[in-house]
């Protein structure tokens, strides 16, 4: 049966349980040009895709959406939603809320939507990733296209993360990371490895955290730093460049 003629799965909450009920698809419920096969309720839902190629339209509350192996299309509503698209080549479009999109192995197109603080996370990547928000691309865990994404957290390995003209929050997590701000007022965190952080033209805040890090405020004015140094208390080894508020840095 073709996608356009399949029955739609409408989620209903009964006694605290989320159930899927087959029902004819309303003509108005579409996502990225395709007729919906799964539609959320106005309440907070946990939506699980099938093993096929699904078209998911979430409701207006805060939802958790889990894709599977199909090439899915996902559109969220107004809530602060969390999307795990699954292993296929998926297309995700967030709504006006602050959405969190978890990257997966496929070659995905991830659009944060109209919200101002949308994030893509690479927690499950098996290797370091390279992300450039200005170019709208990420590689290392599939080849992804990114649109309207303001924030990101990398893998447990060595990553290269670069921001764009907006205000960005970039977190390298574990591994020796290179994190680069751009034009916005950025918040850059290295975390577990010996990291290299460099701000852009905005007033940035850099946190090297553990290990010996290089913290460069870049060309912008009034950049600051917060750093724990080795072992959770500053013991030297961090180097600071172009920082007006130098915190615990050495010179």
PDB file of C-alpha atoms in Angstrom:
ATOM      1  CA  UNK A   1       0.000   0.000   0.000  1.00  0.00           C
ATOM      2  CA  UNK A   2       1.353   3.430  -0.853  1.00  0.00           C
ATOM      3  CA  UNK A   3       2.233   5.907   1.879  1.00  0.00           C
ATOM      4  CA  UNK A   4      -0.559   8.267   0.918  1.00  0.00           C
ATOM      5  CA  UNK A   5      -3.221   5.558   1.385  1.00  0.00           C
ATOM      6  CA  UNK A   6      -1.956   3.978   4.618  1.00  0.00           C
ATOM      7  CA  UNK A   7      -4.057   4.461   7.746  1.00  0.00           C
ATOM      8  CA  UNK A   8      -2.619   7.024  10.119  1.00  0.00           C
ATOM      9  CA  UNK A   9      -1.546   6.156  13.663  1.00  0.00           C
ATOM     10  CA  UNK A  10      -3.040   8.620  16.140  1.00  0.00           C
ATOM     11  CA  UNK A  11      -1.631   8.525  19.670  1.00  0.00           C
ATOM     12  CA  UNK A  12      -4.089   8.405  22.532  1.00  0.00           C
ATOM     13  CA  UNK A  13      -3.290   8.550  26.248  1.00  0.00           C
ATOM     14  CA  UNK A  14      -5.395   6.139  28.325  1.00  0.00           C
ATOM     15  CA  UNK A  15      -4.631   5.630  31.990  1.00  0.00           C
ATOM     16  CA  UNK A  16      -1.158   7.111  31.585  1.00  0.00           C
ATOM     17  CA  UNK A  17      -0.258   4.806  28.681  1.00  0.00           C
ATOM     18  CA  UNK A  18       0.449   5.965  25.142  1.00  0.00           C
ATOM     19  CA  UNK A  19      -1.466   3.881  22.611  1.00  0.00           C
ATOM     20  CA  UNK A  20      -1.474   3.845  18.805  1.00  0.00           C
ATOM     21  CA  UNK A  21      -4.908   3.743  17.146  1.00  0.00           C
ATOM     22  CA  UNK A  22      -5.422   3.351  13.396  1.00  0.00           C
ATOM     23  CA  UNK A  23      -7.547   6.089  11.872  1.00  0.00           C
ATOM     24  CA  UNK A  24      -7.939   7.700   8.437  1.00  0.00           C
ATOM     25  CA  UNK A  25      -5.424  10.523   7.986  1.00  0.00           C
ATOM     26  CA  UNK A  26      -6.775  14.084   8.168  1.00  0.00           C
ATOM     27  CA  UNK A  27      -6.015  15.808   4.898  1.00  0.00           C
ATOM     28  CA  UNK A  28      -4.422  18.836   6.621  1.00  0.00           C
ATOM     29  CA  UNK A  29      -1.761  16.938   8.590  1.00  0.00           C
ATOM     30  CA  UNK A  30       1.366  16.913   6.481  1.00  0.00           C
ATOM     31  CA  UNK A  31       5.088  17.136   7.106  1.00  0.00           C
ATOM     32  CA  UNK A  32       7.612  18.374   4.565  1.00  0.00           C
ATOM     33  CA  UNK A  33       5.141  17.809   1.736  1.00  0.00           C
ATOM     34  CA  UNK A  34       4.131  14.265   2.746  1.00  0.00           C
ATOM     35  CA  UNK A  35       0.919  12.988   4.313  1.00  0.00           C
ATOM     36  CA  UNK A  36       1.376  12.083   7.993  1.00  0.00           C
ATOM     37  CA  UNK A  37       1.382   8.436   9.047  1.00  0.00           C
ATOM     38  CA  UNK A  38       1.724   9.169  12.799  1.00  0.00           C
ATOM     39  CA  UNK A  39       0.152  12.180  14.525  1.00  0.00           C
ATOM     40  CA  UNK A  40       0.635  13.211  18.152  1.00  0.00           C
ATOM     41  CA  UNK A  41      -2.008  14.411  20.591  1.00  0.00           C
ATOM     42  CA  UNK A  42      -2.238  17.881  22.178  1.00  0.00           C
ATOM     43  CA  UNK A  43      -0.649  16.361  25.315  1.00  0.00           C
ATOM     44  CA  UNK A  44       2.965  15.330  25.977  1.00  0.00           C
ATOM     45  CA  UNK A  45       3.603  12.163  23.964  1.00  0.00           C
ATOM     46  CA  UNK A  46       6.233   9.501  23.503  1.00  0.00           C
ATOM     47  CA  UNK A  47       6.024   8.777  19.780  1.00  0.00           C
ATOM     48  CA  UNK A  48       7.750   5.682  18.428  1.00  0.00           C
ATOM     49  CA  UNK A  49       8.097   5.213  14.699  1.00  0.00           C
ATOM     50  CA  UNK A  50       7.617   1.915  12.904  1.00  0.00           C
ATOM     51  CA  UNK A  51      10.350   0.077  11.008  1.00  0.00           C
ATOM     52  CA  UNK A  52       9.005   1.603   7.774  1.00  0.00           C
ATOM     53  CA  UNK A  53       9.437   5.101   6.374  1.00  0.00           C
ATOM     54  CA  UNK A  54       7.211   7.216   8.614  1.00  0.00           C
ATOM     55  CA  UNK A  55       5.916  10.779   8.412  1.00  0.00           C
ATOM     56  CA  UNK A  56       5.469  12.034  11.980  1.00  0.00           C
ATOM     57  CA  UNK A  57       3.621  15.194  13.025  1.00  0.00           C
ATOM     58  CA  UNK A  58       3.909  15.915  16.751  1.00  0.00           C
ATOM     59  CA  UNK A  59       1.376  17.823  18.839  1.00  0.00           C
ATOM     60  CA  UNK A  60       1.781  21.163  20.552  1.00  0.00           C
ATOM     61  CA  UNK A  61       3.111  19.971  23.931  1.00  0.00           C
ATOM     62  CA  UNK A  62       6.571  18.652  24.865  1.00  0.00           C
ATOM     63  CA  UNK A  63       7.138  15.374  23.006  1.00  0.00           C
ATOM     64  CA  UNK A  64       9.790  12.654  22.774  1.00  0.00           C
ATOM     65  CA  UNK A  65      10.011  11.259  19.245  1.00  0.00           C
ATOM     66  CA  UNK A  66      11.977   8.082  18.509  1.00  0.00           C
ATOM     67  CA  UNK A  67      12.618   7.044  14.939  1.00  0.00           C
ATOM     68  CA  UNK A  68      13.818   3.614  13.876  1.00  0.00           C
ATOM     69  CA  UNK A  69      15.497   2.289  10.763  1.00  0.00           C
ATOM     70  CA  UNK A  70      13.281   3.914   8.150  1.00  0.00           C
ATOM     71  CA  UNK A  71      13.874   7.126   6.236  1.00  0.00           C
ATOM     72  CA  UNK A  72      11.535   9.236   8.338  1.00  0.00           C
ATOM     73  CA  UNK A  73      10.156  12.766   8.138  1.00  0.00           C
ATOM     74  CA  UNK A  74       9.477  14.443  11.474  1.00  0.00           C
ATOM     75  CA  UNK A  75       7.767  17.776  12.180  1.00  0.00           C
ATOM     76  CA  UNK A  76       7.416  18.965  15.766  1.00  0.00           C
ATOM     77  CA  UNK A  77       4.929  21.357  17.339  1.00  0.00           C
ATOM     78  CA  UNK A  78       5.226  24.306  19.706  1.00  0.00           C
ATOM     79  CA  UNK A  79       6.664  22.436  22.677  1.00  0.00           C
ATOM     80  CA  UNK A  80      10.263  21.851  23.711  1.00  0.00           C
ATOM     81  CA  UNK A  81      10.680  18.557  21.862  1.00  0.00           C
ATOM     82  CA  UNK A  82      13.365  15.871  21.821  1.00  0.00           C
ATOM     83  CA  UNK A  83      13.917  13.973  18.566  1.00  0.00           C
ATOM     84  CA  UNK A  84      15.958  10.795  18.044  1.00  0.00           C
ATOM     85  CA  UNK A  85      15.479  10.319  14.335  1.00  0.00           C
ATOM     86  CA  UNK A  86      16.893   6.782  14.000  1.00  0.00           C
ATOM     87  CA  UNK A  87      19.278   5.091  11.624  1.00  0.00           C
ATOM     88  CA  UNK A  88      17.807   6.060   8.268  1.00  0.00           C
ATOM     89  CA  UNK A  89      18.366   9.141   6.130  1.00  0.00           C
ATOM     90  CA  UNK A  90      15.869  11.342   7.932  1.00  0.00           C
ATOM     91  CA  UNK A  91      14.459  14.858   7.606  1.00  0.00           C
ATOM     92  CA  UNK A  92      13.548  16.688  10.802  1.00  0.00           C
ATOM     93  CA  UNK A  93      11.949  20.114  11.161  1.00  0.00           C
ATOM     94  CA  UNK A  94      11.581  21.585  14.628  1.00  0.00           C
ATOM     95  CA  UNK A  95       8.940  24.049  15.737  1.00  0.00           C
ATOM     96  CA  UNK A  96       9.030  27.373  17.607  1.00  0.00           C
ATOM     97  CA  UNK A  97      10.103  25.686  20.866  1.00  0.00           C
ATOM     98  CA  UNK A  98      13.647  24.929  21.983  1.00  0.00           C
ATOM     99  CA  UNK A  99      14.181  21.539  20.402  1.00  0.00           C
ATOM    100  CA  UNK A 100      16.944  18.976  20.946  1.00  0.00           C
ATOM    101  CA  UNK A 101      17.863  16.803  17.957  1.00  0.00           C
ATOM    102  CA  UNK A 102      20.061  13.740  18.495  1.00  0.00           C
ATOM    103  CA  UNK A 103      22.217  12.887  15.492  1.00  0.00           C
ATOM    104  CA  UNK A 104      22.232   9.303  14.192  1.00  0.00           C
ATOM    105  CA  UNK A 105      24.259   7.334  11.613  1.00  0.00           C
ATOM    106  CA  UNK A 106      22.205   8.327   8.577  1.00  0.00           C
ATOM    107  CA  UNK A 107      22.689  11.271   6.238  1.00  0.00           C
ATOM    108  CA  UNK A 108      20.096  13.544   7.813  1.00  0.00           C
ATOM    109  CA  UNK A 109      18.662  16.999   7.174  1.00  0.00           C
ATOM    110  CA  UNK A 110      18.097  18.625  10.557  1.00  0.00           C
ATOM    111  CA  UNK A 111      16.206  21.922  10.797  1.00  0.00           C
ATOM    112  CA  UNK A 112      15.740  23.417  14.254  1.00  0.00           C
ATOM    113  CA  UNK A 113      12.797  25.537  13.142  1.00  0.00           C
ATOM    114  CA  UNK A 114      11.847  28.997  14.418  1.00  0.00           C
ATOM    115  CA  UNK A 115      13.049  28.524  18.000  1.00  0.00           C
ATOM    116  CA  UNK A 116      16.057  30.492  19.259  1.00  0.00           C
ATOM    117  CA  UNK A 117      17.955  27.811  21.175  1.00  0.00           C
ATOM    118  CA  UNK A 118      17.801  24.574  19.171  1.00  0.00           C
ATOM    119  CA  UNK A 119      20.589  22.029  19.566  1.00  0.00           C
ATOM    120  CA  UNK A 120      21.996  18.999  17.767  1.00  0.00           C
ATOM    121  CA  UNK A 121      23.841  16.458  19.924  1.00  0.00           C
ATOM    122  CA  UNK A 122      26.368  13.811  18.881  1.00  0.00           C
ATOM    123  CA  UNK A 123      26.517  11.792  22.114  1.00  0.00           C
ATOM    124  CA  UNK A 124      26.337   8.447  20.325  1.00  0.00           C
ATOM    125  CA  UNK A 125      28.901   9.116  17.592  1.00  0.00           C
ATOM    126  CA  UNK A 126      31.584   6.373  17.426  1.00  0.00           C
ATOM    127  CA  UNK A 127      34.293   8.839  16.372  1.00  0.00           C
ATOM    128  CA  UNK A 128      35.056  12.544  16.381  1.00  0.00           C
ATOM    129  CA  UNK A 129      32.796  14.811  14.351  1.00  0.00           C
ATOM    130  CA  UNK A 130      33.361  17.987  12.357  1.00  0.00           C
ATOM    131  CA  UNK A 131      30.558  20.521  12.617  1.00  0.00           C
ATOM    132  CA  UNK A 132      30.302  23.935  10.975  1.00  0.00           C
ATOM    133  CA  UNK A 133      27.123  25.843  11.784  1.00  0.00           C
ATOM    134  CA  UNK A 134      28.056  28.660   9.398  1.00  0.00           C
ATOM    135  CA  UNK A 135      28.206  26.192   6.501  1.00  0.00           C
ATOM    136  CA  UNK A 136      25.352  24.092   7.878  1.00  0.00           C
ATOM    137  CA  UNK A 137      27.169  20.754   7.734  1.00  0.00           C
ATOM    138  CA  UNK A 138      28.333  18.003  10.077  1.00  0.00           C
ATOM    139  CA  UNK A 139      30.312  14.852   9.269  1.00  0.00           C
ATOM    140  CA  UNK A 140      31.679  11.857  11.155  1.00  0.00           C
ATOM    141  CA  UNK A 141      28.292  10.348  12.081  1.00  0.00           C
ATOM    142  CA  UNK A 142      26.717  10.429   8.669  1.00  0.00           C
ATOM    143  CA  UNK A 143      26.812  13.474   6.408  1.00  0.00           C
ATOM    144  CA  UNK A 144      24.239  15.866   7.844  1.00  0.00           C
ATOM    145  CA  UNK A 145      22.816  19.163   6.633  1.00  0.00           C
ATOM    146  CA  UNK A 146      21.970  21.622   9.422  1.00  0.00           C
ATOM    147  CA  UNK A 147      19.562  24.562   9.292  1.00  0.00           C
ATOM    148  CA  UNK A 148      18.595  26.972  12.085  1.00  0.00           C
ATOM    149  CA  UNK A 149      20.702  25.126  14.680  1.00  0.00           C
ATOM    150  CA  UNK A 150      22.212  27.429  17.324  1.00  0.00           C
ATOM    151  CA  UNK A 151      23.911  24.967  19.691  1.00  0.00           C
ATOM    152  CA  UNK A 152      25.750  21.664  19.648  1.00  0.00           C
ATOM    153  CA  UNK A 153      27.529  19.122  21.831  1.00  0.00           C
ATOM    154  CA  UNK A 154      30.142  16.867  20.269  1.00  0.00           C
ATOM    155  CA  UNK A 155      31.100  13.233  20.621  1.00  0.00           C
ATOM    156  CA  UNK A 156      33.172  11.537  23.362  1.00  0.00           C
ATOM    157  CA  UNK A 157      36.150  11.855  20.982  1.00  0.00           C
ATOM    158  CA  UNK A 158      38.149  14.690  19.446  1.00  0.00           C
ATOM    159  CA  UNK A 159      35.786  17.057  17.622  1.00  0.00           C
ATOM    160  CA  UNK A 160      36.018  20.238  15.586  1.00  0.00           C
ATOM    161  CA  UNK A 161      33.053  22.552  16.253  1.00  0.00           C
ATOM    162  CA  UNK A 162      32.555  25.946  14.613  1.00  0.00           C
ATOM    163  CA  UNK A 163      29.764  28.435  15.244  1.00  0.00           C
ATOM    164  CA  UNK A 164      27.990  30.936  13.021  1.00  0.00           C
ATOM    165  CA  UNK A 165      26.861  34.577  13.156  1.00  0.00           C
ATOM    166  CA  UNK A 166      24.299  33.903  15.903  1.00  0.00           C
ATOM    167  CA  UNK A 167      24.881  33.321  19.602  1.00  0.00           C
ATOM    168  CA  UNK A 168      26.126  29.745  19.971  1.00  0.00           C
ATOM    169  CA  UNK A 169      26.649  27.306  22.818  1.00  0.00           C
ATOM    170  CA  UNK A 170      29.283  24.731  21.769  1.00  0.00           C
ATOM    171  CA  UNK A 171      30.385  21.901  24.064  1.00  0.00           C
ATOM    172  CA  UNK A 172      33.206  19.581  23.046  1.00  0.00           C
ATOM    173  CA  UNK A 173      32.677  16.999  25.792  1.00  0.00           C
ATOM    174  CA  UNK A 174      35.411  14.359  26.064  1.00  0.00           C
ATOM    175  CA  UNK A 175      38.423  14.157  23.768  1.00  0.00           C
ATOM    176  CA  UNK A 176      40.876  16.801  22.519  1.00  0.00           C
ATOM    177  CA  UNK A 177      38.523  19.276  20.855  1.00  0.00           C
ATOM    178  CA  UNK A 178      38.912  22.370  18.698  1.00  0.00           C
ATOM    179  CA  UNK A 179      36.021  24.780  19.266  1.00  0.00           C
ATOM    180  CA  UNK A 180      35.705  27.994  17.295  1.00  0.00           C
ATOM    181  CA  UNK A 181      33.251  30.826  17.801  1.00  0.00           C
ATOM    182  CA  UNK A 182      32.310  33.141  14.976  1.00  0.00           C
ATOM    183  CA  UNK A 183      30.367  36.417  14.981  1.00  0.00           C
ATOM    184  CA  UNK A 184      27.925  35.916  17.837  1.00  0.00           C
ATOM    185  CA  UNK A 185      28.404  36.183  21.605  1.00  0.00           C
ATOM    186  CA  UNK A 186      29.379  32.568  22.145  1.00  0.00           C
ATOM    187  CA  UNK A 187      29.745  30.221  25.105  1.00  0.00           C
ATOM    188  CA  UNK A 188      32.452  27.612  24.395  1.00  0.00           C
ATOM    189  CA  UNK A 189      33.189  24.622  26.659  1.00  0.00           C
ATOM    190  CA  UNK A 190      36.021  22.173  26.091  1.00  0.00           C
ATOM    191  CA  UNK A 191      35.513  19.661  28.935  1.00  0.00           C
ATOM    192  CA  UNK A 192      37.504  16.430  29.210  1.00  0.00           C
ATOM    193  CA  UNK A 193      40.457  16.703  26.811  1.00  0.00           C
ATOM    194  CA  UNK A 194      43.328  19.139  26.233  1.00  0.00           C
ATOM    195  CA  UNK A 195      41.243  21.526  24.145  1.00  0.00           C
ATOM    196  CA  UNK A 196      41.753  24.556  21.915  1.00  0.00           C
ATOM    197  CA  UNK A 197      39.022  27.188  22.170  1.00  0.00           C
ATOM    198  CA  UNK A 198      38.920  30.382  20.150  1.00  0.00           C
ATOM    199  CA  UNK A 199      36.206  33.008  20.232  1.00  0.00           C
ATOM    200  CA  UNK A 200      35.137  35.148  17.289  1.00  0.00           C
ATOM    201  CA  UNK A 201      34.247  38.799  16.919  1.00  0.00           C
ATOM    202  CA  UNK A 202      31.600  38.776  19.668  1.00  0.00           C
ATOM    203  CA  UNK A 203      32.086  38.996  23.431  1.00  0.00           C
ATOM    204  CA  UNK A 204      32.640  35.304  24.191  1.00  0.00           C
ATOM    205  CA  UNK A 205      32.981  33.192  27.331  1.00  0.00           C
ATOM    206  CA  UNK A 206      35.404  30.243  27.229  1.00  0.00           C
ATOM    207  CA  UNK A 207      35.549  27.309  29.661  1.00  0.00           C
ATOM    208  CA  UNK A 208      38.422  24.893  29.197  1.00  0.00           C
ATOM    209  CA  UNK A 209      37.447  22.781  32.224  1.00  0.00           C
ATOM    210  CA  UNK A 210      39.791  19.842  32.940  1.00  0.00           C
ATOM    211  CA  UNK A 211      43.279  19.345  31.416  1.00  0.00           C
ATOM    212  CA  UNK A 212      45.651  21.920  29.911  1.00  0.00           C
ATOM    213  CA  UNK A 213      43.837  24.074  27.377  1.00  0.00           C
ATOM    214  CA  UNK A 214      44.536  26.918  24.991  1.00  0.00           C
ATOM    215  CA  UNK A 215      41.909  29.648  25.383  1.00  0.00           C
ATOM    216  CA  UNK A 216      41.905  32.439  22.802  1.00  0.00           C
ATOM    217  CA  UNK A 217      39.249  35.140  23.030  1.00  0.00           C
ATOM    218  CA  UNK A 218      39.623  36.079  19.368  1.00  0.00           C
ATOM    219  CA  UNK A 219      39.074  39.534  17.928  1.00  0.00           C
ATOM    220  CA  UNK A 220      35.968  40.482  19.885  1.00  0.00           C
ATOM    221  CA  UNK A 221      35.885  42.706  22.950  1.00  0.00           C
ATOM    222  CA  UNK A 222      35.347  41.849  26.644  1.00  0.00           C
ATOM    223  CA  UNK A 223      35.898  38.096  26.369  1.00  0.00           C
ATOM    224  CA  UNK A 224      35.982  36.082  29.587  1.00  0.00           C
ATOM    225  CA  UNK A 225      37.162  32.717  30.839  1.00  0.00           C
ATOM    226  CA  UNK A 226      36.151  30.217  33.488  1.00  0.00           C
ATOM    227  CA  UNK A 227      38.420  27.214  33.933  1.00  0.00           C
ATOM    228  CA  UNK A 228      38.959  24.442  36.479  1.00  0.00           C
ATOM    229  CA  UNK A 229      42.389  23.382  35.269  1.00  0.00           C
ATOM    230  CA  UNK A 230      43.724  19.907  35.995  1.00  0.00           C
ATOM    231  CA  UNK A 231      41.933  17.690  38.455  1.00  0.00           C
ATOM    232  CA  UNK A 232      39.028  20.078  39.051  1.00  0.00           C
ATOM    233  CA  UNK A 233      41.183  22.801  40.658  1.00  0.00           C
ATOM    234  CA  UNK A 234      43.461  25.068  38.711  1.00  0.00           C
ATOM    235  CA  UNK A 235      47.050  23.781  38.757  1.00  0.00           C
ATOM    236  CA  UNK A 236      48.558  25.670  35.839  1.00  0.00           C
ATOM    237  CA  UNK A 237      49.164  24.695  32.250  1.00  0.00           C
ATOM    238  CA  UNK A 238      46.309  26.578  30.606  1.00  0.00           C
ATOM    239  CA  UNK A 239      47.298  29.329  28.224  1.00  0.00           C
ATOM    240  CA  UNK A 240      45.134  32.401  27.588  1.00  0.00           C
ATOM    241  CA  UNK A 241      45.305  34.788  24.642  1.00  0.00           C
ATOM    242  CA  UNK A 242      43.186  37.876  23.844  1.00  0.00           C
ATOM    243  CA  UNK A 243      41.100  37.625  27.011  1.00  0.00           C
ATOM    244  CA  UNK A 244      40.057  40.701  28.981  1.00  0.00           C
ATOM    245  CA  UNK A 245      38.766  38.693  31.955  1.00  0.00           C
ATOM    246  CA  UNK A 246      41.412  36.030  32.409  1.00  0.00           C
ATOM    247  CA  UNK A 247      40.163  34.082  35.434  1.00  0.00           C
ATOM    248  CA  UNK A 248      42.630  31.379  36.451  1.00  0.00           C
ATOM    249  CA  UNK A 249      44.729  31.432  33.293  1.00  0.00           C
ATOM    250  CA  UNK A 250      48.502  31.515  33.110  1.00  0.00           C
ATOM    251  CA  UNK A 251      50.353  33.758  30.685  1.00  0.00           C
TER     252      UNK A 251
END
